[in-house]
Amino acid sequence: MKNKNNLKAINWIIFILVVLTAVITAYITLYDLYNSPDFGEDAQLRAGFRWGSLHIIISIAILIISAFLAIGWKRSFPYNVPVAIILVGFCYILFFLTFTIGWVGMQGMLGFFIAFLIGMILIISYCISFLIERRNTTDKR
């Protein structure tokens, strides 16, 4: 891997951007929910606490992915940060499903979908670049 430092930089820049975007959108959404009037259509969208079986399932998935990621962090380079981005998406959806009520929970699902796509695009692009690199090194022999 000639470009290990480049891959690390790309991974961490994208990870920081995803986390900052998640924190900012969650803050703005909760701020708007707490400052909106509670009547009419707006009463359907509000901040509140919910916990059920779906939340437990997502929490277990987060714990399992976190455990495997922690165990194999160095061995799974450069795929470790894309998996961490998908994990951030799971945390994002859990946050919105737990602390919001109404259609605003769809924002959590959209955030998870975007994080999942970013993680999968990174994983696929790394696979393709490694296959091209391997092909170039075997052709030179």
mmCIF file with all atom_site columns, C-alpha atoms in Angstrom:
data_model
loop_
_atom_site.group_PDB
_atom_site.id
_atom_site.type_symbol
_atom_site.label_atom_id
_atom_site.label_alt_id
_atom_site.label_comp_id
_atom_site.label_asym_id
_atom_site.label_entity_id
_atom_site.label_seq_id
_atom_site.pdbx_PDB_ins_code
_atom_site.Cartn_x
_atom_site.Cartn_y
_atom_site.Cartn_z
_atom_site.occupancy
_atom_site.B_iso_or_equiv
_atom_site.pdbx_formal_charge
_atom_site.auth_seq_id
_atom_site.auth_comp_id
_atom_site.auth_asym_id
_atom_site.auth_atom_id
_atom_site.pdbx_PDB_model_num
ATOM 1   C CA . MET A 1 1   ? 0.000   0.000  0.000   1.00 0.00 ? 1   MET A CA 1
ATOM 2   C CA . LYS A 1 2   ? 1.917   2.961  -1.297  1.00 0.00 ? 2   LYS A CA 1
ATOM 3   C CA . ASN A 1 3   ? -0.755  5.501  -0.476  1.00 0.00 ? 3   ASN A CA 1
ATOM 4   C CA . LYS A 1 4   ? -1.528  4.494  3.126   1.00 0.00 ? 4   LYS A CA 1
ATOM 5   C CA . ASN A 1 5   ? -1.219  8.062  4.426   1.00 0.00 ? 5   ASN A CA 1
ATOM 6   C CA . ASN A 1 6   ? -3.516  9.342  1.682   1.00 0.00 ? 6   ASN A CA 1
ATOM 7   C CA . LEU A 1 7   ? -6.131  6.734  2.569   1.00 0.00 ? 7   LEU A CA 1
ATOM 8   C CA . LYS A 1 8   ? -5.901  7.662  6.244   1.00 0.00 ? 8   LYS A CA 1
ATOM 9   C CA . ALA A 1 9   ? -6.373  11.344 5.439   1.00 0.00 ? 9   ALA A CA 1
ATOM 10  C CA . ILE A 1 10  ? -9.326  10.658 3.149   1.00 0.00 ? 10  ILE A CA 1
ATOM 11  C CA . ASN A 1 11  ? -10.938 8.381  5.734   1.00 0.00 ? 11  ASN A CA 1
ATOM 12  C CA . TRP A 1 12  ? -10.619 10.802 8.617   1.00 0.00 ? 12  TRP A CA 1
ATOM 13  C CA . ILE A 1 13  ? -11.673 13.892 6.669   1.00 0.00 ? 13  ILE A CA 1
ATOM 14  C CA . ILE A 1 14  ? -14.838 12.148 5.475   1.00 0.00 ? 14  ILE A CA 1
ATOM 15  C CA . PHE A 1 15  ? -15.493 10.748 8.963   1.00 0.00 ? 15  PHE A CA 1
ATOM 16  C CA . ILE A 1 16  ? -15.142 14.173 10.594  1.00 0.00 ? 16  ILE A CA 1
ATOM 17  C CA . LEU A 1 17  ? -17.429 15.741 7.975   1.00 0.00 ? 17  LEU A CA 1
ATOM 18  C CA . VAL A 1 18  ? -20.077 13.052 8.531   1.00 0.00 ? 18  VAL A CA 1
ATOM 19  C CA . VAL A 1 19  ? -19.959 13.417 12.326  1.00 0.00 ? 19  VAL A CA 1
ATOM 20  C CA . LEU A 1 20  ? -20.077 17.230 12.183  1.00 0.00 ? 20  LEU A CA 1
ATOM 21  C CA . THR A 1 21  ? -23.002 17.113 9.769   1.00 0.00 ? 21  THR A CA 1
ATOM 22  C CA . ALA A 1 22  ? -24.835 14.669 12.035  1.00 0.00 ? 22  ALA A CA 1
ATOM 23  C CA . VAL A 1 23  ? -24.299 16.798 15.142  1.00 0.00 ? 23  VAL A CA 1
ATOM 24  C CA . ILE A 1 24  ? -25.280 20.042 13.416  1.00 0.00 ? 24  ILE A CA 1
ATOM 25  C CA . THR A 1 25  ? -28.447 18.640 11.831  1.00 0.00 ? 25  THR A CA 1
ATOM 26  C CA . ALA A 1 26  ? -29.498 16.984 15.089  1.00 0.00 ? 26  ALA A CA 1
ATOM 27  C CA . TYR A 1 27  ? -28.955 20.218 17.005  1.00 0.00 ? 27  TYR A CA 1
ATOM 28  C CA . ILE A 1 28  ? -30.858 22.323 14.477  1.00 0.00 ? 28  ILE A CA 1
ATOM 29  C CA . THR A 1 29  ? -33.747 19.858 14.379  1.00 0.00 ? 29  THR A CA 1
ATOM 30  C CA . LEU A 1 30  ? -34.086 19.648 18.169  1.00 0.00 ? 30  LEU A CA 1
ATOM 31  C CA . TYR A 1 31  ? -33.760 23.424 18.470  1.00 0.00 ? 31  TYR A CA 1
ATOM 32  C CA . ASP A 1 32  ? -36.571 23.897 15.951  1.00 0.00 ? 32  ASP A CA 1
ATOM 33  C CA . LEU A 1 33  ? -38.745 21.292 17.676  1.00 0.00 ? 33  LEU A CA 1
ATOM 34  C CA . TYR A 1 34  ? -38.360 22.911 21.089  1.00 0.00 ? 34  TYR A CA 1
ATOM 35  C CA . ASN A 1 35  ? -39.100 26.389 19.709  1.00 0.00 ? 35  ASN A CA 1
ATOM 36  C CA . SER A 1 36  ? -42.062 25.502 17.497  1.00 0.00 ? 36  SER A CA 1
ATOM 37  C CA . PRO A 1 37  ? -45.675 26.087 18.558  1.00 0.00 ? 37  PRO A CA 1
ATOM 38  C CA . ASP A 1 38  ? -47.528 22.971 19.702  1.00 0.00 ? 38  ASP A CA 1
ATOM 39  C CA . PHE A 1 39  ? -50.816 23.251 17.856  1.00 0.00 ? 39  PHE A CA 1
ATOM 40  C CA . GLY A 1 40  ? -52.237 22.085 14.538  1.00 0.00 ? 40  GLY A CA 1
ATOM 41  C CA . GLU A 1 41  ? -49.912 20.196 12.243  1.00 0.00 ? 41  GLU A CA 1
ATOM 42  C CA . ASP A 1 42  ? -46.862 21.182 14.299  1.00 0.00 ? 42  ASP A CA 1
ATOM 43  C CA . ALA A 1 43  ? -48.110 19.195 17.298  1.00 0.00 ? 43  ALA A CA 1
ATOM 44  C CA . GLN A 1 44  ? -47.450 15.987 15.371  1.00 0.00 ? 44  GLN A CA 1
ATOM 45  C CA . LEU A 1 45  ? -43.735 16.759 15.254  1.00 0.00 ? 45  LEU A CA 1
ATOM 46  C CA . ARG A 1 46  ? -42.205 17.207 18.676  1.00 0.00 ? 46  ARG A CA 1
ATOM 47  C CA . ALA A 1 47  ? -39.286 16.274 20.842  1.00 0.00 ? 47  ALA A CA 1
ATOM 48  C CA . GLY A 1 48  ? -39.965 13.484 23.278  1.00 0.00 ? 48  GLY A CA 1
ATOM 49  C CA . PHE A 1 49  ? -38.527 10.260 24.614  1.00 0.00 ? 49  PHE A CA 1
ATOM 50  C CA . ARG A 1 50  ? -39.514 6.846  23.231  1.00 0.00 ? 50  ARG A CA 1
ATOM 51  C CA . TRP A 1 51  ? -37.996 3.447  23.846  1.00 0.00 ? 51  TRP A CA 1
ATOM 52  C CA . GLY A 1 52  ? -39.205 0.165  22.429  1.00 0.00 ? 52  GLY A CA 1
ATOM 53  C CA . SER A 1 53  ? -38.123 -3.057 20.798  1.00 0.00 ? 53  SER A CA 1
ATOM 54  C CA . LEU A 1 54  ? -36.807 -1.335 17.651  1.00 0.00 ? 54  LEU A CA 1
ATOM 55  C CA . HIS A 1 55  ? -34.535 0.802  19.811  1.00 0.00 ? 55  HIS A CA 1
ATOM 56  C CA . ILE A 1 56  ? -33.207 -2.290 21.562  1.00 0.00 ? 56  ILE A CA 1
ATOM 57  C CA . ILE A 1 57  ? -32.507 -4.001 18.224  1.00 0.00 ? 57  ILE A CA 1
ATOM 58  C CA . ILE A 1 58  ? -30.627 -0.967 16.887  1.00 0.00 ? 58  ILE A CA 1
ATOM 59  C CA . SER A 1 59  ? -28.683 -0.680 20.170  1.00 0.00 ? 59  SER A CA 1
ATOM 60  C CA . ILE A 1 60  ? -27.642 -4.333 19.961  1.00 0.00 ? 60  ILE A CA 1
ATOM 61  C CA . ALA A 1 61  ? -26.559 -3.842 16.332  1.00 0.00 ? 61  ALA A CA 1
ATOM 62  C CA . ILE A 1 62  ? -24.488 -0.819 17.380  1.00 0.00 ? 62  ILE A CA 1
ATOM 63  C CA . LEU A 1 63  ? -22.843 -2.797 20.189  1.00 0.00 ? 63  LEU A CA 1
ATOM 64  C CA . ILE A 1 64  ? -22.031 -5.766 17.945  1.00 0.00 ? 64  ILE A CA 1
ATOM 65  C CA . ILE A 1 65  ? -20.597 -3.611 15.153  1.00 0.00 ? 65  ILE A CA 1
ATOM 66  C CA . SER A 1 66  ? -18.613 -1.564 17.695  1.00 0.00 ? 66  SER A CA 1
ATOM 67  C CA . ALA A 1 67  ? -17.163 -4.678 19.310  1.00 0.00 ? 67  ALA A CA 1
ATOM 68  C CA . PHE A 1 68  ? -16.039 -6.207 16.021  1.00 0.00 ? 68  PHE A CA 1
ATOM 69  C CA . LEU A 1 69  ? -14.682 -2.861 14.852  1.00 0.00 ? 69  LEU A CA 1
ATOM 70  C CA . ALA A 1 70  ? -12.719 -2.356 18.077  1.00 0.00 ? 70  ALA A CA 1
ATOM 71  C CA . ILE A 1 71  ? -11.243 -5.861 17.901  1.00 0.00 ? 71  ILE A CA 1
ATOM 72  C CA . GLY A 1 72  ? -10.129 -5.591 14.281  1.00 0.00 ? 72  GLY A CA 1
ATOM 73  C CA . TRP A 1 73  ? -9.454  -1.858 13.949  1.00 0.00 ? 73  TRP A CA 1
ATOM 74  C CA . LYS A 1 74  ? -5.868  -2.057 12.680  1.00 0.00 ? 74  LYS A CA 1
ATOM 75  C CA . ARG A 1 75  ? -6.344  -5.258 10.682  1.00 0.00 ? 75  ARG A CA 1
ATOM 76  C CA . SER A 1 76  ? -9.318  -3.898 8.770   1.00 0.00 ? 76  SER A CA 1
ATOM 77  C CA . PHE A 1 77  ? -7.559  -0.786 7.423   1.00 0.00 ? 77  PHE A CA 1
ATOM 78  C CA . PRO A 1 78  ? -8.721  1.061  5.217   1.00 0.00 ? 78  PRO A CA 1
ATOM 79  C CA . TYR A 1 79  ? -12.203 -0.380 5.660   1.00 0.00 ? 79  TYR A CA 1
ATOM 80  C CA . ASN A 1 80  ? -12.350 0.474  9.382   1.00 0.00 ? 80  ASN A CA 1
ATOM 81  C CA . VAL A 1 81  ? -13.398 4.102  8.976   1.00 0.00 ? 81  VAL A CA 1
ATOM 82  C CA . PRO A 1 82  ? -16.120 3.388  6.378   1.00 0.00 ? 82  PRO A CA 1
ATOM 83  C CA . VAL A 1 83  ? -17.588 0.852  8.816   1.00 0.00 ? 83  VAL A CA 1
ATOM 84  C CA . ALA A 1 84  ? -17.332 3.513  11.537  1.00 0.00 ? 84  ALA A CA 1
ATOM 85  C CA . ILE A 1 85  ? -19.252 5.890  9.254   1.00 0.00 ? 85  ILE A CA 1
ATOM 86  C CA . ILE A 1 86  ? -22.010 3.299  8.924   1.00 0.00 ? 86  ILE A CA 1
ATOM 87  C CA . LEU A 1 87  ? -21.931 2.978  12.714  1.00 0.00 ? 87  LEU A CA 1
ATOM 88  C CA . VAL A 1 88  ? -22.417 6.750  12.990  1.00 0.00 ? 88  VAL A CA 1
ATOM 89  C CA . GLY A 1 89  ? -25.474 6.323  10.761  1.00 0.00 ? 89  GLY A CA 1
ATOM 90  C CA . PHE A 1 90  ? -26.874 3.715  13.161  1.00 0.00 ? 90  PHE A CA 1
ATOM 91  C CA . CYS A 1 91  ? -26.309 6.094  16.086  1.00 0.00 ? 91  CYS A CA 1
ATOM 92  C CA . TYR A 1 92  ? -27.980 8.902  14.138  1.00 0.00 ? 92  TYR A CA 1
ATOM 93  C CA . ILE A 1 93  ? -31.122 6.895  13.455  1.00 0.00 ? 93  ILE A CA 1
ATOM 94  C CA . LEU A 1 94  ? -31.220 5.695  17.062  1.00 0.00 ? 94  LEU A CA 1
ATOM 95  C CA . PHE A 1 95  ? -30.973 9.295  18.279  1.00 0.00 ? 95  PHE A CA 1
ATOM 96  C CA . PHE A 1 96  ? -33.844 10.492 16.111  1.00 0.00 ? 96  PHE A CA 1
ATOM 97  C CA . LEU A 1 97  ? -36.065 7.510  16.809  1.00 0.00 ? 97  LEU A CA 1
ATOM 98  C CA . THR A 1 98  ? -35.462 7.859  20.545  1.00 0.00 ? 98  THR A CA 1
ATOM 99  C CA . PHE A 1 99  ? -35.734 11.616 21.081  1.00 0.00 ? 99  PHE A CA 1
ATOM 100 C CA . THR A 1 100 ? -38.270 12.725 18.459  1.00 0.00 ? 100 THR A CA 1
ATOM 101 C CA . ILE A 1 101 ? -41.910 11.918 17.819  1.00 0.00 ? 101 ILE A CA 1
ATOM 102 C CA . GLY A 1 102 ? -43.596 12.079 14.440  1.00 0.00 ? 102 GLY A CA 1
ATOM 103 C CA . TRP A 1 103 ? -42.369 12.338 10.899  1.00 0.00 ? 103 TRP A CA 1
ATOM 104 C CA . VAL A 1 104 ? -39.161 14.048 11.971  1.00 0.00 ? 104 VAL A CA 1
ATOM 105 C CA . GLY A 1 105 ? -37.826 10.546 12.704  1.00 0.00 ? 105 GLY A CA 1
ATOM 106 C CA . MET A 1 106 ? -37.551 10.143 8.945   1.00 0.00 ? 106 MET A CA 1
ATOM 107 C CA . GLN A 1 107 ? -34.588 12.521 9.101   1.00 0.00 ? 107 GLN A CA 1
ATOM 108 C CA . GLY A 1 108 ? -32.766 9.875  11.117  1.00 0.00 ? 108 GLY A CA 1
ATOM 109 C CA . MET A 1 109 ? -33.552 7.268  8.477   1.00 0.00 ? 109 MET A CA 1
ATOM 110 C CA . LEU A 1 110 ? -32.343 9.589  5.731   1.00 0.00 ? 110 LEU A CA 1
ATOM 111 C CA . GLY A 1 111 ? -29.141 10.283 7.674   1.00 0.00 ? 111 GLY A CA 1
ATOM 112 C CA . PHE A 1 112 ? -28.539 6.563  8.147   1.00 0.00 ? 112 PHE A CA 1
ATOM 113 C CA . PHE A 1 113 ? -29.129 5.961  4.444   1.00 0.00 ? 113 PHE A CA 1
ATOM 114 C CA . ILE A 1 114 ? -26.643 8.699  3.493   1.00 0.00 ? 114 ILE A CA 1
ATOM 115 C CA . ALA A 1 115 ? -24.025 7.400  5.964   1.00 0.00 ? 115 ALA A CA 1
ATOM 116 C CA . PHE A 1 116 ? -24.548 3.856  4.661   1.00 0.00 ? 116 PHE A CA 1
ATOM 117 C CA . LEU A 1 117 ? -24.095 5.032  1.070   1.00 0.00 ? 117 LEU A CA 1
ATOM 118 C CA . ILE A 1 118 ? -20.938 6.986  1.920   1.00 0.00 ? 118 ILE A CA 1
ATOM 119 C CA . GLY A 1 119 ? -19.488 3.971  3.748   1.00 0.00 ? 119 GLY A CA 1
ATOM 120 C CA . MET A 1 120 ? -20.343 1.582  0.917   1.00 0.00 ? 120 MET A CA 1
ATOM 121 C CA . ILE A 1 121 ? -18.960 3.943  -1.741  1.00 0.00 ? 121 ILE A CA 1
ATOM 122 C CA . LEU A 1 122 ? -15.687 4.164  0.188   1.00 0.00 ? 122 LEU A CA 1
ATOM 123 C CA . ILE A 1 123 ? -15.504 0.391  0.633   1.00 0.00 ? 123 ILE A CA 1
ATOM 124 C CA . ILE A 1 124 ? -16.222 -0.284 -3.040  1.00 0.00 ? 124 ILE A CA 1
ATOM 125 C CA . SER A 1 125 ? -13.754 2.376  -4.218  1.00 0.00 ? 125 SER A CA 1
ATOM 126 C CA . TYR A 1 126 ? -11.016 0.933  -1.978  1.00 0.00 ? 126 TYR A CA 1
ATOM 127 C CA . CYS A 1 127 ? -11.708 -2.562 -3.311  1.00 0.00 ? 127 CYS A CA 1
ATOM 128 C CA . ILE A 1 128 ? -11.489 -1.340 -6.898  1.00 0.00 ? 128 ILE A CA 1
ATOM 129 C CA . SER A 1 129 ? -8.286  0.632  -6.247  1.00 0.00 ? 129 SER A CA 1
ATOM 130 C CA . PHE A 1 130 ? -6.659  -2.394 -4.582  1.00 0.00 ? 130 PHE A CA 1
ATOM 131 C CA . LEU A 1 131 ? -7.660  -4.631 -7.489  1.00 0.00 ? 131 LEU A CA 1
ATOM 132 C CA . ILE A 1 132 ? -6.186  -2.146 -9.966  1.00 0.00 ? 132 ILE A CA 1
ATOM 133 C CA . GLU A 1 133 ? -3.019  -1.865 -7.872  1.00 0.00 ? 133 GLU A CA 1
ATOM 134 C CA . ARG A 1 134 ? -2.700  -5.644 -7.664  1.00 0.00 ? 134 ARG A CA 1
ATOM 135 C CA . ARG A 1 135 ? -3.235  -5.989 -11.406 1.00 0.00 ? 135 ARG A CA 1
ATOM 136 C CA . ASN A 1 136 ? -0.566  -3.363 -12.103 1.00 0.00 ? 136 ASN A CA 1
ATOM 137 C CA . THR A 1 137 ? 1.979   -5.074 -9.844  1.00 0.00 ? 137 THR A CA 1
ATOM 138 C CA . THR A 1 138 ? 1.336   -8.535 -11.329 1.00 0.00 ? 138 THR A CA 1
ATOM 139 C CA . ASP A 1 139 ? 1.533   -7.245 -14.918 1.00 0.00 ? 139 ASP A CA 1
ATOM 140 C CA . LYS A 1 140 ? 5.020   -5.831 -14.313 1.00 0.00 ? 140 LYS A CA 1
ATOM 141 C CA . ARG A 1 141 ? 6.470   -9.241 -13.441 1.00 0.00 ? 141 ARG A CA 1
#
